[in-house]
mmCIF file with all atom_site columns, C-alpha atoms in Angstrom:
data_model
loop_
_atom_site.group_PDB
_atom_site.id
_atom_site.type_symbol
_atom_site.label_atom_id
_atom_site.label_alt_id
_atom_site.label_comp_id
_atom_site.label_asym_id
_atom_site.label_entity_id
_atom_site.label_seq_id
_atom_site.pdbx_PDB_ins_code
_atom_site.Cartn_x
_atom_site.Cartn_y
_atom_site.Cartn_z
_atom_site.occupancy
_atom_site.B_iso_or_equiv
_atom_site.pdbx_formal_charge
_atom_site.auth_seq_id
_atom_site.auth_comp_id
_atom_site.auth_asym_id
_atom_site.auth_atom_id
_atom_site.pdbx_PDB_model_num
ATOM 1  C CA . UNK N 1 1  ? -8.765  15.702  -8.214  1.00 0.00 ? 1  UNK N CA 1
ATOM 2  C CA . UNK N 1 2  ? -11.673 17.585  -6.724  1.00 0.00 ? 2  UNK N CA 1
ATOM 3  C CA . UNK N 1 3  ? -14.966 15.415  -4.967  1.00 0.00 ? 3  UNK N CA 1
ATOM 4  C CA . UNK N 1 4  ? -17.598 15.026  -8.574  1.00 0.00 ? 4  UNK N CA 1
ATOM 5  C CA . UNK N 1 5  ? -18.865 12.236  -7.906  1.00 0.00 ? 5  UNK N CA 1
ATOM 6  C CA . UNK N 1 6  ? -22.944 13.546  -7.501  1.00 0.00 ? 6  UNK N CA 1
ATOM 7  C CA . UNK N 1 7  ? -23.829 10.155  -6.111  1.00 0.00 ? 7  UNK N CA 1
ATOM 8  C CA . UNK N 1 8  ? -21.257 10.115  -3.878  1.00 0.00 ? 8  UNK N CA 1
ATOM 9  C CA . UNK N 1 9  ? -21.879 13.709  -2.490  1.00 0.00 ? 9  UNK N CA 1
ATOM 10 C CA . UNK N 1 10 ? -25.517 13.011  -2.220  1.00 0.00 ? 10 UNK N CA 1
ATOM 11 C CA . UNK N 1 11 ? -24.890 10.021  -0.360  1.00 0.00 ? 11 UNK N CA 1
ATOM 12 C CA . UNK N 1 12 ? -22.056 11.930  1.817   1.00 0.00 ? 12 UNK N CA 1
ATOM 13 C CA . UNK N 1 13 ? -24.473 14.759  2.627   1.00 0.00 ? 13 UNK N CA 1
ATOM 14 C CA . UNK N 1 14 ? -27.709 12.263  3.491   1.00 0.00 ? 14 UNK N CA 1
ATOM 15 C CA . UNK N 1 15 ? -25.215 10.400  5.778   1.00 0.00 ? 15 UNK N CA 1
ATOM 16 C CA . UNK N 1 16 ? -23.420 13.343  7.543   1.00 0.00 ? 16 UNK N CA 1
ATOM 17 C CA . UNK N 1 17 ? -25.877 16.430  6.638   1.00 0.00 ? 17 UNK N CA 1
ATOM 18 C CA . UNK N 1 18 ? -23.452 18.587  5.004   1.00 0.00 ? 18 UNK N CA 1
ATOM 19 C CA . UNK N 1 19 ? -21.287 18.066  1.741   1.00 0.00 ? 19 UNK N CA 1
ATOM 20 C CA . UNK N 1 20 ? -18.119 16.112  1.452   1.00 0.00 ? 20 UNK N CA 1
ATOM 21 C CA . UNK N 1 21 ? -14.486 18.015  1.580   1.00 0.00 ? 21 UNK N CA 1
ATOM 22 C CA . UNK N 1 22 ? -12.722 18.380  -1.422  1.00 0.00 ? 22 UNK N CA 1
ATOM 23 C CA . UNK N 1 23 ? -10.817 15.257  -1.985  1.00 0.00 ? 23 UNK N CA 1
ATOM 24 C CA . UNK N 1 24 ? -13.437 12.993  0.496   1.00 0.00 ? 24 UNK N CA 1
ATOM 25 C CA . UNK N 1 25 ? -14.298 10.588  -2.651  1.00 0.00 ? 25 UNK N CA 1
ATOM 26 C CA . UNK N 1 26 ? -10.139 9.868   -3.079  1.00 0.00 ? 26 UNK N CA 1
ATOM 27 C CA . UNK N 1 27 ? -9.785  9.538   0.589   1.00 0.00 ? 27 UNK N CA 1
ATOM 28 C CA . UNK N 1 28 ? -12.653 7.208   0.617   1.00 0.00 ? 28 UNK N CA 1
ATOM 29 C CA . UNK N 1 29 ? -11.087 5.241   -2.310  1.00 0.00 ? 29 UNK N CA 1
ATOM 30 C CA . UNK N 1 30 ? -7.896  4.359   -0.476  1.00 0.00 ? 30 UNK N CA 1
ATOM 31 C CA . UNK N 1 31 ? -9.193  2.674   2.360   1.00 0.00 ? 31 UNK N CA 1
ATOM 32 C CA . UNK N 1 32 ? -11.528 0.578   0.459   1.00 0.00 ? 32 UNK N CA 1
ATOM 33 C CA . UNK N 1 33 ? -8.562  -0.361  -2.116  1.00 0.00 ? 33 UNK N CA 1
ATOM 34 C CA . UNK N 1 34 ? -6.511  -0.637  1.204   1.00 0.00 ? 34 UNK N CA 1
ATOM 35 C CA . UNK N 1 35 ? -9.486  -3.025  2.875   1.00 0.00 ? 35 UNK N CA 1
ATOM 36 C CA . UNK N 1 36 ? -9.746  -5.165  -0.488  1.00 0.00 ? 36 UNK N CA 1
ATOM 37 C CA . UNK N 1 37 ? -6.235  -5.336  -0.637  1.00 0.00 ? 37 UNK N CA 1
ATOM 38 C CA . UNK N 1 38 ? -6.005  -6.916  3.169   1.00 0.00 ? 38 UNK N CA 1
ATOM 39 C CA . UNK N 1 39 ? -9.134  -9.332  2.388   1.00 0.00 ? 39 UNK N CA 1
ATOM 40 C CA . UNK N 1 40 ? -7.469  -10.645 -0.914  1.00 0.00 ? 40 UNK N CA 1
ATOM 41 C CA . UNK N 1 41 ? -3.914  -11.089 0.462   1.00 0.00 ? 41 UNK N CA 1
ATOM 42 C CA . UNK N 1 42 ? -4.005  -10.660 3.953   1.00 0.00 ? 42 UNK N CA 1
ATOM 43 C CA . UNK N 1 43 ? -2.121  -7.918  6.240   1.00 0.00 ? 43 UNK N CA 1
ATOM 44 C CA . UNK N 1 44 ? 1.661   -8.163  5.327   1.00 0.00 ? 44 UNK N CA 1
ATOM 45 C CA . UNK N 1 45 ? 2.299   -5.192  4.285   1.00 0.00 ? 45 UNK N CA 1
ATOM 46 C CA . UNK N 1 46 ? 5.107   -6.109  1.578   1.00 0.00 ? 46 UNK N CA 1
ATOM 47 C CA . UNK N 1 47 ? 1.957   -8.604  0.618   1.00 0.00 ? 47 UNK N CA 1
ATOM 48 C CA . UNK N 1 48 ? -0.725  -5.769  0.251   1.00 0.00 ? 48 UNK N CA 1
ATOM 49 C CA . UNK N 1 49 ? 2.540   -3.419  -1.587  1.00 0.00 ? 49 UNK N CA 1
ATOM 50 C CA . UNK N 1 50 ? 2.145   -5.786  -3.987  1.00 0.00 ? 50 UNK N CA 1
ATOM 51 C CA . UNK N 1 51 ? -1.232  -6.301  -4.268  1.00 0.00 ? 51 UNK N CA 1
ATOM 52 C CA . UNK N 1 52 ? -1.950  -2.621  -5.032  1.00 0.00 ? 52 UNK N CA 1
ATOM 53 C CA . UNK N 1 53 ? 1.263   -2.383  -7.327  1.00 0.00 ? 53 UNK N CA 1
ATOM 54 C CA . UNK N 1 54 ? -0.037  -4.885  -9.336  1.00 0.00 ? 54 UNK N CA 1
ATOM 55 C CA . UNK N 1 55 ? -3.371  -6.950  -8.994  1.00 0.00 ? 55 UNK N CA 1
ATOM 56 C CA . UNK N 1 56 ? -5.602  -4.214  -8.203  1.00 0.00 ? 56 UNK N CA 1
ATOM 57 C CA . UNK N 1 57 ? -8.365  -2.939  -10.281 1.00 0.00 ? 57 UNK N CA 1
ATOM 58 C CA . UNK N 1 58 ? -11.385 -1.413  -9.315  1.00 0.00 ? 58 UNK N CA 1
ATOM 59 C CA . UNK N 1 59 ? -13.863 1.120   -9.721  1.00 0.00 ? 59 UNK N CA 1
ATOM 60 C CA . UNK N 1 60 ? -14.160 3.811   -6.820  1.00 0.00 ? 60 UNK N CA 1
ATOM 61 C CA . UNK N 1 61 ? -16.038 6.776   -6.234  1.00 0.00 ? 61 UNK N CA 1
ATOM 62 C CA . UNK N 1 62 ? -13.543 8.757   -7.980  1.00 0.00 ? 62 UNK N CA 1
ATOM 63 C CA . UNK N 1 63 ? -12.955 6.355   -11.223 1.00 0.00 ? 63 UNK N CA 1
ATOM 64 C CA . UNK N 1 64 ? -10.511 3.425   -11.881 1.00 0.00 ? 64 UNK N CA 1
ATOM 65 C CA . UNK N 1 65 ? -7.975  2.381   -9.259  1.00 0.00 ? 65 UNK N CA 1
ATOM 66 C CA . UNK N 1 66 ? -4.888  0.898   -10.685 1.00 0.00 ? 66 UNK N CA 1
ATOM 67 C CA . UNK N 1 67 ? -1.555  1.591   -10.049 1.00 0.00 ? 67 UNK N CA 1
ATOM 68 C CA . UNK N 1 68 ? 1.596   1.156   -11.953 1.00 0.00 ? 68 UNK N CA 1
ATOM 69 C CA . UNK N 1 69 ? 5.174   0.015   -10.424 1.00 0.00 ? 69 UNK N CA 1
ATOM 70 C CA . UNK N 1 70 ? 5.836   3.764   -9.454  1.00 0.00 ? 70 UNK N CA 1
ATOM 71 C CA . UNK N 1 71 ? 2.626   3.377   -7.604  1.00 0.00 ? 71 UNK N CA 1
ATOM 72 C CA . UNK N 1 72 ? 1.554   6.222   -9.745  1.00 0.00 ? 72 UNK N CA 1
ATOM 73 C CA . UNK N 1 73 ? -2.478  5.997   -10.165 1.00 0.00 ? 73 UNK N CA 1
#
């Protein structure tokens, strides 16, 4: 799904001076699900597998993170 996020472009273009790439809001979103993932469980990675698959919830820029068993968003 396409960057819509205004507050997130605005921000992105303040910071860097030109607009974000198409999918710069999703990319964004996985590293900080990725980050809270490692802070919450530490960095096994069967540990943080999990941790997506099943604990995490959160709002990004692009909307709610969640993932099912399939890891499907």
């Amino acid at each position: 799904r396409p960057t819509t996020n205004s507050a997130f472009v605005h921000s992105f273009t303040a910071w860097k001076g030109r607009a974000p790439l198409k999918y710069a809001d999703n990319a964004y979103d996985a590293v900080m699900a990725v980050a809270q993932a490692v802070e919450t469980v530490g960095d096994d990675p069967s540990r943080v597998d999990t941790y997506l698959a099943t604990t995490l919830d959160m709002t990004g820029e692009s909307g709610r993170i969640r993932f099912d068993s399939s890891h499907d968003r």
